[in-house]
Structures are given as structure tokens and as C-alpha cells.
mmCIF file of C-alpha atoms in Angstrom:
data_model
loop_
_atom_site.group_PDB
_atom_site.id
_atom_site.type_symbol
_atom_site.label_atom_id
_atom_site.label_comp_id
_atom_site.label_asym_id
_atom_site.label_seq_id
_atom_site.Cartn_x
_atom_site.Cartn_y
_atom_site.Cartn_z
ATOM 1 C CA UNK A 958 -22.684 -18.859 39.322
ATOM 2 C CA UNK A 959 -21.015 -19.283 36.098
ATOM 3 C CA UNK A 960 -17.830 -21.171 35.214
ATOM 4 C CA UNK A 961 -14.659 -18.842 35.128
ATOM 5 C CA UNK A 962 -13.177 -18.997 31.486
ATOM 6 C CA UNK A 963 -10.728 -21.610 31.100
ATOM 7 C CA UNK A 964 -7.020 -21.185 30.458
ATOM 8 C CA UNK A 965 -5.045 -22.471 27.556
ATOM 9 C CA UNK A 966 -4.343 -26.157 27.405
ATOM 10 C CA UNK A 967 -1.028 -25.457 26.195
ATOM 11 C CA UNK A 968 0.818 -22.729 24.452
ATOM 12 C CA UNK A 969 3.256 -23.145 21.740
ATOM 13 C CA UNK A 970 5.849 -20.778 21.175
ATOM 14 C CA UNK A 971 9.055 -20.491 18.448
ATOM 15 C CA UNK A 972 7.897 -19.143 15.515
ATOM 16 C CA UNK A 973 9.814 -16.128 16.055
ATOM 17 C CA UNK A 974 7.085 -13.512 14.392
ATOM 18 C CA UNK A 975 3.509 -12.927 14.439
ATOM 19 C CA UNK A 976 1.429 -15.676 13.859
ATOM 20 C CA UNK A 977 -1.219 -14.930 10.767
ATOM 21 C CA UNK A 978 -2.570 -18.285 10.139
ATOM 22 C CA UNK A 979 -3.471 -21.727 11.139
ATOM 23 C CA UNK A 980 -4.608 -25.049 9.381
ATOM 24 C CA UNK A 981 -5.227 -28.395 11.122
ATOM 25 C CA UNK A 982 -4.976 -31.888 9.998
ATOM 26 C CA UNK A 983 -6.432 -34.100 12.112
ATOM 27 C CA UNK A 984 -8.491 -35.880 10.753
ATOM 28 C CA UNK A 985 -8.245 -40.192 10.456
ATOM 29 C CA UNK A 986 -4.874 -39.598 12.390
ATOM 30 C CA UNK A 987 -5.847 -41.116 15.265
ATOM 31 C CA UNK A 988 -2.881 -43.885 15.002
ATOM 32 C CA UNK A 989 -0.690 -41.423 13.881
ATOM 33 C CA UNK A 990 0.188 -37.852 14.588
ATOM 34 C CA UNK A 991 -2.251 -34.958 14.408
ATOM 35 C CA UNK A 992 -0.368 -31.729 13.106
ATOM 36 C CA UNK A 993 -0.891 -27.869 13.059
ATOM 37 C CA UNK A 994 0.208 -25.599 10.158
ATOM 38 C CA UNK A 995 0.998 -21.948 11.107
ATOM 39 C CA UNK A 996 2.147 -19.433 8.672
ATOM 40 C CA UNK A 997 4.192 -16.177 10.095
ATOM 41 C CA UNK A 998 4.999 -12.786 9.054
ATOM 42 C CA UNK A 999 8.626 -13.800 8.360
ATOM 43 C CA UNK A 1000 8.306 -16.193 6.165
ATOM 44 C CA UNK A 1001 7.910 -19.533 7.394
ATOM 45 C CA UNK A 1002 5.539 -22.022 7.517
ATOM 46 C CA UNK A 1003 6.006 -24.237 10.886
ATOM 47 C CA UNK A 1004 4.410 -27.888 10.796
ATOM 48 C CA UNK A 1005 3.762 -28.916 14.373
ATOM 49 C CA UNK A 1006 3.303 -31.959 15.770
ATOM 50 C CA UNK A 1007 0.393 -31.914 18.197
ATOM 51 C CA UNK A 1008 1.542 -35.127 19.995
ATOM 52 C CA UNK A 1009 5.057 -34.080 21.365
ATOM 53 C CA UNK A 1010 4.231 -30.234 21.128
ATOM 54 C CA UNK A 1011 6.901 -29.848 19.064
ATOM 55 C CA UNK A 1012 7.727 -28.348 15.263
ATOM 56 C CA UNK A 1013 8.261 -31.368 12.942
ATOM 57 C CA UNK A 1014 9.661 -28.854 10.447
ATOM 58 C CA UNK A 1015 9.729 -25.441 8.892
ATOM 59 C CA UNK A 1016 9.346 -24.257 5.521
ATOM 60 C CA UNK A 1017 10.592 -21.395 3.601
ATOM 61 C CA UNK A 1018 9.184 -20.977 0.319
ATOM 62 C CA UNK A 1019 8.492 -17.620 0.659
ATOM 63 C CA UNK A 1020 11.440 -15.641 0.905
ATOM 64 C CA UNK A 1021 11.004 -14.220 4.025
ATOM 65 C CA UNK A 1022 7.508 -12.360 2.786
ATOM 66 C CA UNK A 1023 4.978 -12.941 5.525
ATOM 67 C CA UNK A 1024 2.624 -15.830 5.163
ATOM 68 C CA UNK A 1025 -1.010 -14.378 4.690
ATOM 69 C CA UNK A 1026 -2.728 -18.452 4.379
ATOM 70 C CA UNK A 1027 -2.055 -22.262 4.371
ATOM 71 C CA UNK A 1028 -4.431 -24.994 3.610
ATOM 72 C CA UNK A 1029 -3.620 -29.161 3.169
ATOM 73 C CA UNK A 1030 -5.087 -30.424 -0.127
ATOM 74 C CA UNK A 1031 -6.866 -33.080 1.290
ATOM 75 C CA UNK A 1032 -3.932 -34.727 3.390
ATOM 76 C CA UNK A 1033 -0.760 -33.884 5.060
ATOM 77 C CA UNK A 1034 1.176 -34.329 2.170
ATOM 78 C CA UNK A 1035 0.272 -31.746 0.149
ATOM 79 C CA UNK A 1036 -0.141 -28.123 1.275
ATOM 80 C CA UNK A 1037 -0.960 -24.505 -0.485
ATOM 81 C CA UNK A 1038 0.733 -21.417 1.012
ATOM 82 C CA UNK A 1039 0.414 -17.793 0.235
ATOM 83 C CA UNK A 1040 2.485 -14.954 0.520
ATOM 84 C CA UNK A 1041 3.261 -11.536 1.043
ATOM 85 C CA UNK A 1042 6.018 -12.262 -2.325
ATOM 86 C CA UNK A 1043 2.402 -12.039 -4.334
ATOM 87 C CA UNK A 1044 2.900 -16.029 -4.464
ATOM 88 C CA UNK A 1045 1.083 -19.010 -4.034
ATOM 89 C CA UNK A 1046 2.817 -22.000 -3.731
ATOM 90 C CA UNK A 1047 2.582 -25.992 -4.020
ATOM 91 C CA UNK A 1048 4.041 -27.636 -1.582
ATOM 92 C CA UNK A 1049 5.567 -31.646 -1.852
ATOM 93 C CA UNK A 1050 5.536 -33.027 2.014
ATOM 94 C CA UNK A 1051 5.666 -36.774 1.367
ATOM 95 C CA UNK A 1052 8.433 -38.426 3.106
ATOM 96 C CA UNK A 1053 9.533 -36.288 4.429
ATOM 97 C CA UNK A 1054 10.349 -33.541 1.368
ATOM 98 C CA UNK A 1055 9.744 -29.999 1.457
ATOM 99 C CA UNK A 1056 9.419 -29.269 -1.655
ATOM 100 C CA UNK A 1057 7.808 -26.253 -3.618
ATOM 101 C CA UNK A 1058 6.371 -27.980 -6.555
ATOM 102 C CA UNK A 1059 4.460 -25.171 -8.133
ATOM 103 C CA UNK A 1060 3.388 -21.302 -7.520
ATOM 104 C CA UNK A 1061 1.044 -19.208 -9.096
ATOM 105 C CA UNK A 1062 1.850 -15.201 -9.436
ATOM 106 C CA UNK A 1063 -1.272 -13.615 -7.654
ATOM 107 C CA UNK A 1064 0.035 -9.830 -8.411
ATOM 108 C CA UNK A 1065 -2.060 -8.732 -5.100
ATOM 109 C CA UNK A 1066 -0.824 -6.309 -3.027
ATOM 110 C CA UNK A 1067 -3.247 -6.482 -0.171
ATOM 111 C CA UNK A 1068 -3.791 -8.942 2.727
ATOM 112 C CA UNK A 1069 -6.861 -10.615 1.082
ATOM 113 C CA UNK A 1070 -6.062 -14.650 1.495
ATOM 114 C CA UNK A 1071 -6.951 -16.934 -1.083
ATOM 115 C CA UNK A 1072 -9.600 -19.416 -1.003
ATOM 116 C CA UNK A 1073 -10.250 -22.947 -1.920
ATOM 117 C CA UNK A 1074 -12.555 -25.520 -3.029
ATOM 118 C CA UNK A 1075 -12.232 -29.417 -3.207
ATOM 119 C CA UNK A 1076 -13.690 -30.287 -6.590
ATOM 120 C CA UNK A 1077 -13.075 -33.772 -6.507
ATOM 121 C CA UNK A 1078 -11.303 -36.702 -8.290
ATOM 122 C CA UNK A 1079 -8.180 -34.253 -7.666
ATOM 123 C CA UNK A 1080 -9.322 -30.853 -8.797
ATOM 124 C CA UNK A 1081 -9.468 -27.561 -7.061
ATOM 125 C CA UNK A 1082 -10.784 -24.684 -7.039
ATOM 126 C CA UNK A 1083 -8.826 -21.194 -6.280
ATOM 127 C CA UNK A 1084 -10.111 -17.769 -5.645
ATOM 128 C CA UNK A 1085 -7.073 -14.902 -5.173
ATOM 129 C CA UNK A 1086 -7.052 -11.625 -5.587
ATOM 130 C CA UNK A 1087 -6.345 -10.076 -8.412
ATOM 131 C CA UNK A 1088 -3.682 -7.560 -9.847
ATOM 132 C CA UNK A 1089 -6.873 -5.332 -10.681
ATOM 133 C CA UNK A 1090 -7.464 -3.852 -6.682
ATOM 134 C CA UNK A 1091 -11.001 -4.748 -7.249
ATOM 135 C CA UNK A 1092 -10.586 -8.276 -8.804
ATOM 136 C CA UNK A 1093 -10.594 -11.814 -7.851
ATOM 137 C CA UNK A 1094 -8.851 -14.580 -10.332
ATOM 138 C CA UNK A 1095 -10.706 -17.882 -9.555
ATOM 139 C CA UNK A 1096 -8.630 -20.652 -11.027
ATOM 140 C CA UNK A 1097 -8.471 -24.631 -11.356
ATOM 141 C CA UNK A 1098 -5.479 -26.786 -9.665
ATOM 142 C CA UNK A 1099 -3.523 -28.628 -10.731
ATOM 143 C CA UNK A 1100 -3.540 -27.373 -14.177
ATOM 144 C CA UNK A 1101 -3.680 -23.405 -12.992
ATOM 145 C CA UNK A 1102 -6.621 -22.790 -15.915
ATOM 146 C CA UNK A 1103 -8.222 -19.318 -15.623
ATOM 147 C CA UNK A 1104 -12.096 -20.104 -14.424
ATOM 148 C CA UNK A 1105 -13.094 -16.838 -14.527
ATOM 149 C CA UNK A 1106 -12.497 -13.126 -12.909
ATOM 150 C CA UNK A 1107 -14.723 -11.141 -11.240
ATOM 151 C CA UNK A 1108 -14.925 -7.379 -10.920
ATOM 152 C CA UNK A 1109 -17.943 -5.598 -9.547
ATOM 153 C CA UNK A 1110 -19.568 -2.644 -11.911
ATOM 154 C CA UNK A 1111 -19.473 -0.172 -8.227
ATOM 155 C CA UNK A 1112 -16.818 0.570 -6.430
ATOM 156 C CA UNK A 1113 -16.589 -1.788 -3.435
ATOM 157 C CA UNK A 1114 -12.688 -1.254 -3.094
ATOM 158 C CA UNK A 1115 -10.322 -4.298 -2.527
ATOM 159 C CA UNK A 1116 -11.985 -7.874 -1.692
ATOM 160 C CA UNK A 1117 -10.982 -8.409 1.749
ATOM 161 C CA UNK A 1118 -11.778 -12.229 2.360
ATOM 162 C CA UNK A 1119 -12.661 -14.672 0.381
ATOM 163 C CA UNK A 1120 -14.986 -18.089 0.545
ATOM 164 C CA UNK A 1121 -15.495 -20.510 -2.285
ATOM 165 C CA UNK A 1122 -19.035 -22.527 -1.537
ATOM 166 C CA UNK A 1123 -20.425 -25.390 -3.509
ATOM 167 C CA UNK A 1124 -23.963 -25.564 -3.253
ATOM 168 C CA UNK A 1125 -26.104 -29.238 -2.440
ATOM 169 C CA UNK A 1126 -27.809 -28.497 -5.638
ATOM 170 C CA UNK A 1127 -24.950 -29.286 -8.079
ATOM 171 C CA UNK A 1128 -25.268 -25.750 -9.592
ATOM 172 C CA UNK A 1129 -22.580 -23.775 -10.198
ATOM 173 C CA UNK A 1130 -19.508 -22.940 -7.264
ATOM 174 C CA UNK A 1131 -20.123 -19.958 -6.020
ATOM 175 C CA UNK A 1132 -17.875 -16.743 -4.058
ATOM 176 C CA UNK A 1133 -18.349 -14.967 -0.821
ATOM 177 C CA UNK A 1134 -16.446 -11.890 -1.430
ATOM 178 C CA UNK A 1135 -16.144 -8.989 1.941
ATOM 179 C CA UNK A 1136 -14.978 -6.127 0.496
ATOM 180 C CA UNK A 1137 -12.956 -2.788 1.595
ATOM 181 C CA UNK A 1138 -16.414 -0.423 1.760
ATOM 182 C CA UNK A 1139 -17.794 -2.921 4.406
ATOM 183 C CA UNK A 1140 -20.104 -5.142 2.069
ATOM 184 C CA UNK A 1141 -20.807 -8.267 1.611
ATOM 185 C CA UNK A 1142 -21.279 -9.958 -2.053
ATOM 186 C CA UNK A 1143 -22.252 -13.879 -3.350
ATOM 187 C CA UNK A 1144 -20.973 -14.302 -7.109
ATOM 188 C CA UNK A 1145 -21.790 -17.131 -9.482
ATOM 189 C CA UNK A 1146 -18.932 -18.745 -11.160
ATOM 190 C CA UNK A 1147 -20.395 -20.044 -14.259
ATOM 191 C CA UNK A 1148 -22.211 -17.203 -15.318
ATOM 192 C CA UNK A 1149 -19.332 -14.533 -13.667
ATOM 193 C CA UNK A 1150 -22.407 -12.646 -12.295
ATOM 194 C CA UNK A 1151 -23.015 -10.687 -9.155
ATOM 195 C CA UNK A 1152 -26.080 -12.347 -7.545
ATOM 196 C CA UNK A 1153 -26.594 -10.658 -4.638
ATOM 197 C CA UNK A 1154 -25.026 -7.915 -2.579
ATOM 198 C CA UNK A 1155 -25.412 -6.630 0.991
ATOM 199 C CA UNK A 1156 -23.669 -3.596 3.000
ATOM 200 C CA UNK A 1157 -23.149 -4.820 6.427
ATOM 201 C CA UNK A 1158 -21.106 -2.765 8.053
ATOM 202 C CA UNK A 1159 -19.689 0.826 7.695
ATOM 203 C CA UNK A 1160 -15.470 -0.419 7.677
ATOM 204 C CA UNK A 1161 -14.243 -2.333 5.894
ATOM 205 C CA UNK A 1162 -14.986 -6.470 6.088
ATOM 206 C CA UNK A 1163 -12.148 -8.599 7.968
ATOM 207 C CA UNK A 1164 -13.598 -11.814 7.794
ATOM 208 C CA UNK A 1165 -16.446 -13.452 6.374
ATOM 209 C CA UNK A 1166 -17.402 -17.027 7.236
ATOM 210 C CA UNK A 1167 -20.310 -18.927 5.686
ATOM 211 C CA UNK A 1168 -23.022 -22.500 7.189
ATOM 212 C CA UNK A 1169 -24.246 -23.980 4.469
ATOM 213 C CA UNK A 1170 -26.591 -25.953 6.342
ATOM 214 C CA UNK A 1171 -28.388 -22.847 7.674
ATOM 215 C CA UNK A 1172 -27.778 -20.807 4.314
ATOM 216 C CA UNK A 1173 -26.476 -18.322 6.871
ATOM 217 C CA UNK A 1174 -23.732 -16.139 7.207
ATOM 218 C CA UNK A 1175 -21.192 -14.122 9.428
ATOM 219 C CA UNK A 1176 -18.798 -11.252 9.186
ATOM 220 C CA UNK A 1177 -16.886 -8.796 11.074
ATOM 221 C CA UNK A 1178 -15.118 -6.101 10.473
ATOM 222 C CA UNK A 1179 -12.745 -3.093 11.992
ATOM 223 C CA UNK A 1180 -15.507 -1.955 14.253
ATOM 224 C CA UNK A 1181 -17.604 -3.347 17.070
ATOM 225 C CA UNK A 1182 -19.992 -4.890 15.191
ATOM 226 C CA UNK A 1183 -20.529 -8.416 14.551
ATOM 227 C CA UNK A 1184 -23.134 -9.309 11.865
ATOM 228 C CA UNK A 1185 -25.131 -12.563 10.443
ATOM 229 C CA UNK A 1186 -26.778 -12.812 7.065
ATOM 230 C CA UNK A 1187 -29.057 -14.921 5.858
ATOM 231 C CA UNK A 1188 -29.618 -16.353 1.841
ATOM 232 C CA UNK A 1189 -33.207 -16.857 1.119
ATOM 233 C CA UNK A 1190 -35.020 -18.967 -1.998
ATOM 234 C CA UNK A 1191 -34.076 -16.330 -4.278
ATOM 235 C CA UNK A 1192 -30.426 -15.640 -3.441
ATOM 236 C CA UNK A 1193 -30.911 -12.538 -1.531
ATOM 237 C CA UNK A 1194 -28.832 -11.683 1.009
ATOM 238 C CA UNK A 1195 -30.602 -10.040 4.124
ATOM 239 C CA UNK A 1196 -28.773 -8.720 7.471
ATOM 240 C CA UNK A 1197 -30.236 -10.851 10.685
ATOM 241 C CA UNK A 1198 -28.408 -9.953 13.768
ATOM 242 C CA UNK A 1199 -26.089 -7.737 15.124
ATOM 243 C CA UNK A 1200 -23.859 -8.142 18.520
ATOM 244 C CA UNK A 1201 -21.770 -4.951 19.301
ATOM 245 C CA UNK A 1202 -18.446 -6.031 21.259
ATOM 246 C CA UNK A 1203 -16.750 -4.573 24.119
ATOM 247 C CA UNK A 1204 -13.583 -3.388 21.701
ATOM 248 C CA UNK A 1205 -13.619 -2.938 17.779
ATOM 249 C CA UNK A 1206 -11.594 -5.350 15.437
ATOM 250 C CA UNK A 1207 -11.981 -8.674 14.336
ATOM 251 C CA UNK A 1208 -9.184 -10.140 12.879
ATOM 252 C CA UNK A 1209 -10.995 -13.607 11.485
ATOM 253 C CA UNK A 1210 -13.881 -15.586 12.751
ATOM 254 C CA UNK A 1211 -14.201 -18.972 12.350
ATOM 255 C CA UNK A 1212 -17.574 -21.282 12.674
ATOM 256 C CA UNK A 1213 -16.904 -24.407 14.087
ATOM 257 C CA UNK A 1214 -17.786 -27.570 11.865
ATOM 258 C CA UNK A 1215 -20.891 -28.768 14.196
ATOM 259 C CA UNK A 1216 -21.829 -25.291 13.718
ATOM 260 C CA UNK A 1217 -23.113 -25.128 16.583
ATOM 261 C CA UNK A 1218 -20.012 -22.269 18.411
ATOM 262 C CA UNK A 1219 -18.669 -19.155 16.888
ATOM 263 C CA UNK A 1220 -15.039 -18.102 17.624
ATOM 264 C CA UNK A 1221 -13.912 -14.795 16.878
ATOM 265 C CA UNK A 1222 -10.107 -13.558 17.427
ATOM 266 C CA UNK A 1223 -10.369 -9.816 18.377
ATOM 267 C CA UNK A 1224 -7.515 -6.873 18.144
ATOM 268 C CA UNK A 1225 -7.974 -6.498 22.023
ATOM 269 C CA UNK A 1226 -5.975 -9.362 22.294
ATOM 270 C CA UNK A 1227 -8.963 -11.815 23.563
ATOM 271 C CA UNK A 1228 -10.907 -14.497 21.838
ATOM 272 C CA UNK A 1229 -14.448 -14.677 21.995
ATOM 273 C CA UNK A 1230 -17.123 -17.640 22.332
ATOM 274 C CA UNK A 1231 -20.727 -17.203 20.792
ATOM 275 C CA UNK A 1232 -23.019 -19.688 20.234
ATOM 276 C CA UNK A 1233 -23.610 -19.838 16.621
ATOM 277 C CA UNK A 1234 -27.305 -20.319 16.494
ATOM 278 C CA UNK A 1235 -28.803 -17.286 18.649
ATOM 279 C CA UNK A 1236 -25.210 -15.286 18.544
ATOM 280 C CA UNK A 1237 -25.594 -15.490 22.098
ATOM 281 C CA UNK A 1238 -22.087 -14.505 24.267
ATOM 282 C CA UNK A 1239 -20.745 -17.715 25.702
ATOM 283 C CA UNK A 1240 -16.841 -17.000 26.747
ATOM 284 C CA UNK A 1241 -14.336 -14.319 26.308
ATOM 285 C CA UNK A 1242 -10.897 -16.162 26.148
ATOM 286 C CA UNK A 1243 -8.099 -14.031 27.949
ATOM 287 C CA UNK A 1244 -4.504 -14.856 27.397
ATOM 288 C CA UNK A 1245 -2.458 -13.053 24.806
ATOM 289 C CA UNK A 1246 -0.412 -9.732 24.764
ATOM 290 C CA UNK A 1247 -1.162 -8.579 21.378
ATOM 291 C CA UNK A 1248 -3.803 -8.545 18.568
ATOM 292 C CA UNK A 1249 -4.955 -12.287 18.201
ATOM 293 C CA UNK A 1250 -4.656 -12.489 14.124
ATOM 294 C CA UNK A 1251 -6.479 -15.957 13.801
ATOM 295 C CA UNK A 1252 -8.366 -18.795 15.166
ATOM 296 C CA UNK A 1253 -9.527 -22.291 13.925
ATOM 297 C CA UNK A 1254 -10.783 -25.410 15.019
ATOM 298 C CA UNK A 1255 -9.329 -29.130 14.334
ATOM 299 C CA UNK A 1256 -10.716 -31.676 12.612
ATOM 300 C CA UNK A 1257 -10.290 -34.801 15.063
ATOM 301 C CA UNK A 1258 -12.988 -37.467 14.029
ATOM 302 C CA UNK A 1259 -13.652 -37.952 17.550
ATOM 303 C CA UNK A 1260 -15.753 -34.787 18.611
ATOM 304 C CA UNK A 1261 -14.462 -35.248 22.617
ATOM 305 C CA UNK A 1262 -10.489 -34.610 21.310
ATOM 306 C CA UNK A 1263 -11.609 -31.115 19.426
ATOM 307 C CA UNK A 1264 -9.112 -28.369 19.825
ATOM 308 C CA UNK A 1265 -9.128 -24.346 19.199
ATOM 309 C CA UNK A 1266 -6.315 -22.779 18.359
ATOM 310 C CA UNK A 1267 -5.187 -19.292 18.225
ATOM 311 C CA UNK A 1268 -2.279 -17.494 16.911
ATOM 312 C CA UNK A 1269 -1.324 -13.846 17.624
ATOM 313 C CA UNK A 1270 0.362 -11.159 17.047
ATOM 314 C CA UNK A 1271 2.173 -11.993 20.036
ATOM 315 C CA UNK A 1272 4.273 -14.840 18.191
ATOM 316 C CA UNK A 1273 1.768 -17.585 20.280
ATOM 317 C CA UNK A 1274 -0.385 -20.259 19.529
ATOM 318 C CA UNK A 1275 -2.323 -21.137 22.193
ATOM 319 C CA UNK A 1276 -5.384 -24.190 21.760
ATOM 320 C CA UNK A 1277 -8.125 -24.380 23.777
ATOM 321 C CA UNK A 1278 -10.639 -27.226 24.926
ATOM 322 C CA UNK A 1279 -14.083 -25.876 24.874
ATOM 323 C CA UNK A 1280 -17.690 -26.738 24.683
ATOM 324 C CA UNK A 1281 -16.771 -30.310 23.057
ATOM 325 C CA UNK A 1282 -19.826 -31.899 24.125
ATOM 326 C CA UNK A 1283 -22.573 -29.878 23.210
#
């Protein structure tokens, strides 16, 4: 007989709105403490300390304009918010400051979160959408240098997630790009060209996520559909499988760095487990009252001390322990 579906390893509440977003840092903090990032739809940006449960701090640099993404640049000291305020902002967390350093106007009135990519030796890359409804700005950080914008010739509607990749080859960084008619597009940077373009499902695209290892991909969408992609030799995109859920809506999906489980965080309030290789149905997650709006998974070095986490609609985090050692 199968294992019941765990409950929640602990839940942590007080950020007094819907959560939207989560970011972990984890990682060589072993001796120290391990903290969550959680943006919410009034404004602030709570830092959570994973060891005592408890927030370390809270930031408002958003004036009260709900926070659509965070994400540390490359340690706990530096983080990247964006807003509902068409913002995104630098953030200076060293010793204890909170400190908006920078911002960048993004002119976007949708819910389309940025993305971004580590270039190295202190460099980033930043894809947000753009003013244009059907536009997305790609940038370089710190210096805030226009890279390039890219606007499809047909009329996809509004990008509705985003995924900077850099391919093993060297070659140029390219975009994932889900858009508003349900399809799913990979541009190239350098040459600000469309290089391949797939219609996955028939509403719109909620979240995209992308294994560069496999060269295989994932999105779902307002429906009950969840579909994976694959990139061939010739940087074709090609649909693969298709599990229909229970309930439609998928808020975000997330692929979990061993890439080996799926997690999806569905508008019927429940959180679902699929192993990422055959999409095969491992564990439906039961605990929150509302729409679960995110999910991610930490990035402890030690494989055995891996957490999920999931924030809701229902102003609740709540992390899970599950299939750590497979």
C-alpha cells in the first residue's frame, strides 16, 4: 500500500498578504544560517531565518506594490526584487543594511517576472518585460546596458515567464519566453532572433521551466494540461508529453536541481509531485486554503537537508521534506 502524503514540516506565517515568491540561500551555510526570501502582494520582502523559524527582517522598497520576484546575486548580501511599482530594485544586505542601491524602470504592466543570468566575474544578465506588451528588455548588471529587445513578428500577446539559459557550448545566452496565446518560444541574444517556436497549450503559459542537461523542457498553463518539450540538434522545439490534472491552473513549476522531481503549485490549493524523467504522478501535497502562487526548492549542499517550500495565496509558507534520497 502506498505511503500517505506527508504533512508540512513546518509552516511559517506573518507576512500579512499573499505570498507570490520565494528564493533560498542555502547554500555553503552550513555554519551559519540558511535563509528564505519571500516577496508579498503588499509590498514587502521578508528574509527568514530557517534556523529559529523566524523573520530576520523585512524590506520595503517597493512602496507597498506587490512583489512579483526576488533572486540573491550570488550571496545573501545582495538581492534583486521586482515590483508591481514597474521597478526593479538593488538591494545592499551586508551588515546588516537594507539598502536599495539601484532600480531599473521596467514600464510593464503585467505579472511577467524578470529573469536572470550569472555571467560571471560580476556580471548579469536581465530579461524584463518590456513597456511594448509584446517585448522583453534583456539588459547587463551592474552597469544597466541595453543587450538587446525582443519582439516577435506574430502576435503571441504578453510574455508570461521568462528563463535566461546559457548554453555548455559558449554560444550565445539564450531566452525561454511563454507567452499570453499559450506558446512557447527560445530566442538568441546575440543575433536578437527567434529560433524556434512551439504552441503548447491553448491558454495562456504560467510558467515555463527549462533542464539543460536533458535539453528538455516544461510548462503549464491556466488549464489542465501539463506539457514537456524537447530541443533537438537543430534547435527545434517539439511537444513530448502531456499529463492532464485533476483541476486547471498552474501557478509556477519548479524542477528540482537533481532534476530528477517536478513540483508544481496548482490554483486548487495543492502541490503536486512528478517525477521529472517519465512525468510520472508521485504526490499531491494537501495543506493550504487558497491558490498556492509558488514553489521552490533550497539549495543545501548536503542533498539529505533539501527543503520545498511553498507560498500561497493563503499568506503561508509551508516547506516540505520529500524524496531527498533518490
Amino acid at each position: 500500500m502506498a505511503l500517505p502524503p506527508p504533512d508540512p514540516l513546518f509552516v511559517l506565517r506573518g507576512t500579512g498578504a499573499p505570498v507570490n515568491t520565494l528564493c533560498f540561500c542555502c547554500r555553503n551555510q552550513e555554519q551559519d544560517k540558511p535563509l528564505l526570501f519571500s516577496g508579498s502582494a503588499n509590498g514587502a520582502i521578508h528574509v527568514w531565518n530557517l534556523r529559529t523559524r523566524r523573520t530576520e527582517s523585512v524590506l520595503e522598497g517597493h512602496g507597498g506594490a506587490s512583489v512579483l520576484w526576488v533572486q540573491t546575486l550570488n550571496s545573501r548580501d545582495a538581492l534583486i526584487s521586482q515590483g508591481r511599482d514597474l521597478r526593479v530594485s538593488m538591494w545592499d544586505l551586508a551588515e546588516g543594511r537594507s539598502v536599495v542601491t539601484d532600480s531599473i524602470l521596467t514600464e510593464s504592466v503585467g505579472f511577467c517576472q524578470c529573469s536572470l543570468l550569472d555571467r560571471k566575474g560580476g556580471h548579469w544578465l536581465l530579461a524584463v518585460p518590456g513597456a511594448d506588451m509584446a517585448a522583453v528588455r534583456v539588459l547587463d548588471l551592474p552597469s544597466k546596458t541595453p543587450v538587446c529587445t525582443l519582439k516577435p513578428d506574430a502576435k503571441l500577446g504578453m510574455p508570461m515567464c521568462l528563463k535566461l539559459w546559457q548554453p555548455d557550448s559558449g554560444s550565445s545566452p539564450l531566452l525561454w519566453a511563454g507567452y499570453e496565446d499559450g506558446s512557447v518560444s527560445l530566442w538568441n541574444l546575440s543575433e536578437r532572433s527567434l529560433l524556434s517556436h512551439l504552441t503548447c497549450h491553448a491558454e495562456p503559459v504560467m510558467s515555463l521551466d527549462f533542464d539543460a542537461g536533458k535539453l528538455r523542457g516544461v510548462s503549464g498553463s491556466s488549464e489542465k494540461a501539463l506539457n514537456s518539450w524537447t530541443l533537438d540538434g537543430q534547435q527545434s522545439l517539439k511537444l513530448q508529453d502531456s499529463v492532464e490534472l485533476v483541476n486547471p491552473g498552474i501557478s509556477h513549476l519548479c524542477i528540482r536541481e537533481d532534476r530528477r522531481i517536478l513540483a508544481t503549485a496548482g490554483w486548487d490549493h495543492r502541490i503536486r509531485l512528478l517525477g521529472w524523467k517519465k512525468l510520472k504522478p508521485l504526490a499531491v501535497l494537501q495543506y493550504h486554503t487558497d491558490i498556492v502562487q509558488c514553489v521552490a526548492f533550497s539549495d543545501h549542499d548536503v542533498p539529505s537537508k533539501r527543503l520545498m517550500a511553498a507560498g500561497s495565496k493563503d499568506q503561508r509558507i509551508s516547506f516540505w521534506s520529500v524524496y531527498n534520497q533518490i
